Amino acid sequence: MFAVYGKSLQKERTRKRRGCKYEISDETAMLAFKKDTGAYQISPEFSSEERCLEFIELAKSYPEVRCLYIAKLDRARNKKGEVIINEKISRPKMKYFRFKDIPTQ
């Protein structure tokens, strides 16, 4: 499974306003939007990398959405490199890991 990680200007505005007691300017949200850190999943799960690339092409027409990288679902590992097992369901814990960077828009 694959997903596209990036940022949305609308979500950055709500995230910045939620943490402040006073009114923030759009410049603060825009600075957070332009940073390459703090990306979150902005697409649904896709079964192939090609579908992610199609999503990215569609997202390029929207300036308020910024795609940063494609992530791949894989087993989570601890510091020793061992697979982490979810004790409730006795299956490996799954997590998205950075798979392929996208050239900046």
Coordinates of C-alpha atoms in Angstrom, one line a residue, residues 38-76:
G38 CA 5.8 17.9 9.5
A39 CA 4.2 16.3 6.5
Y40 CA 1.0 14.2 7.0
Q41 CA -1.0 11.9 4.8
I42 CA -3.1 13.9 2.2
S43 CA -4.3 11.0 0.0
P44 CA -6.2 7.8 0.5
E45 CA -4.3 4.5 0.4
F46 CA -3.4 3.3 -3.1
S47 CA -2.4 -0.2 -4.2
S48 CA 0.4 1.0 -6.6
E49 CA 3.0 3.7 -7.0
E50 CA 1.4 4.7 -10.4
R51 CA -1.8 5.7 -8.7
C52 CA 0.1 7.9 -6.3
L53 CA 1.8 9.6 -9.2
E54 CA -1.6 10.2 -10.8
F55 CA -2.8 11.8 -7.5
I56 CA 0.3 14.1 -7.5
E57 CA -0.4 15.2 -11.1
L58 CA -3.9 16.1 -10.1
A59 CA -2.7 17.9 -7.0
K60 CA -0.4 20.1 -9.0
S61 CA -3.4 22.0 -10.3
Y62 CA -4.3 23.1 -6.7
P63 CA -1.7 25.6 -5.3
E64 CA -3.0 25.1 -1.7
V65 CA -1.9 21.4 -1.7
R66 CA 1.8 20.5 -1.6
C67 CA 3.0 16.9 -2.1
L68 CA 6.3 16.1 -0.5
Y69 CA 6.9 12.3 -0.8
I70 CA 5.3 8.9 -1.4
A71 CA 5.2 6.6 1.6
K72 CA 5.0 2.8 1.6
L73 CA 3.3 0.7 4.2
D74 CA 5.7 -1.7 5.9
R75 CA 6.3 -3.5 9.1
A76 CA 7.5 -1.3 12.0

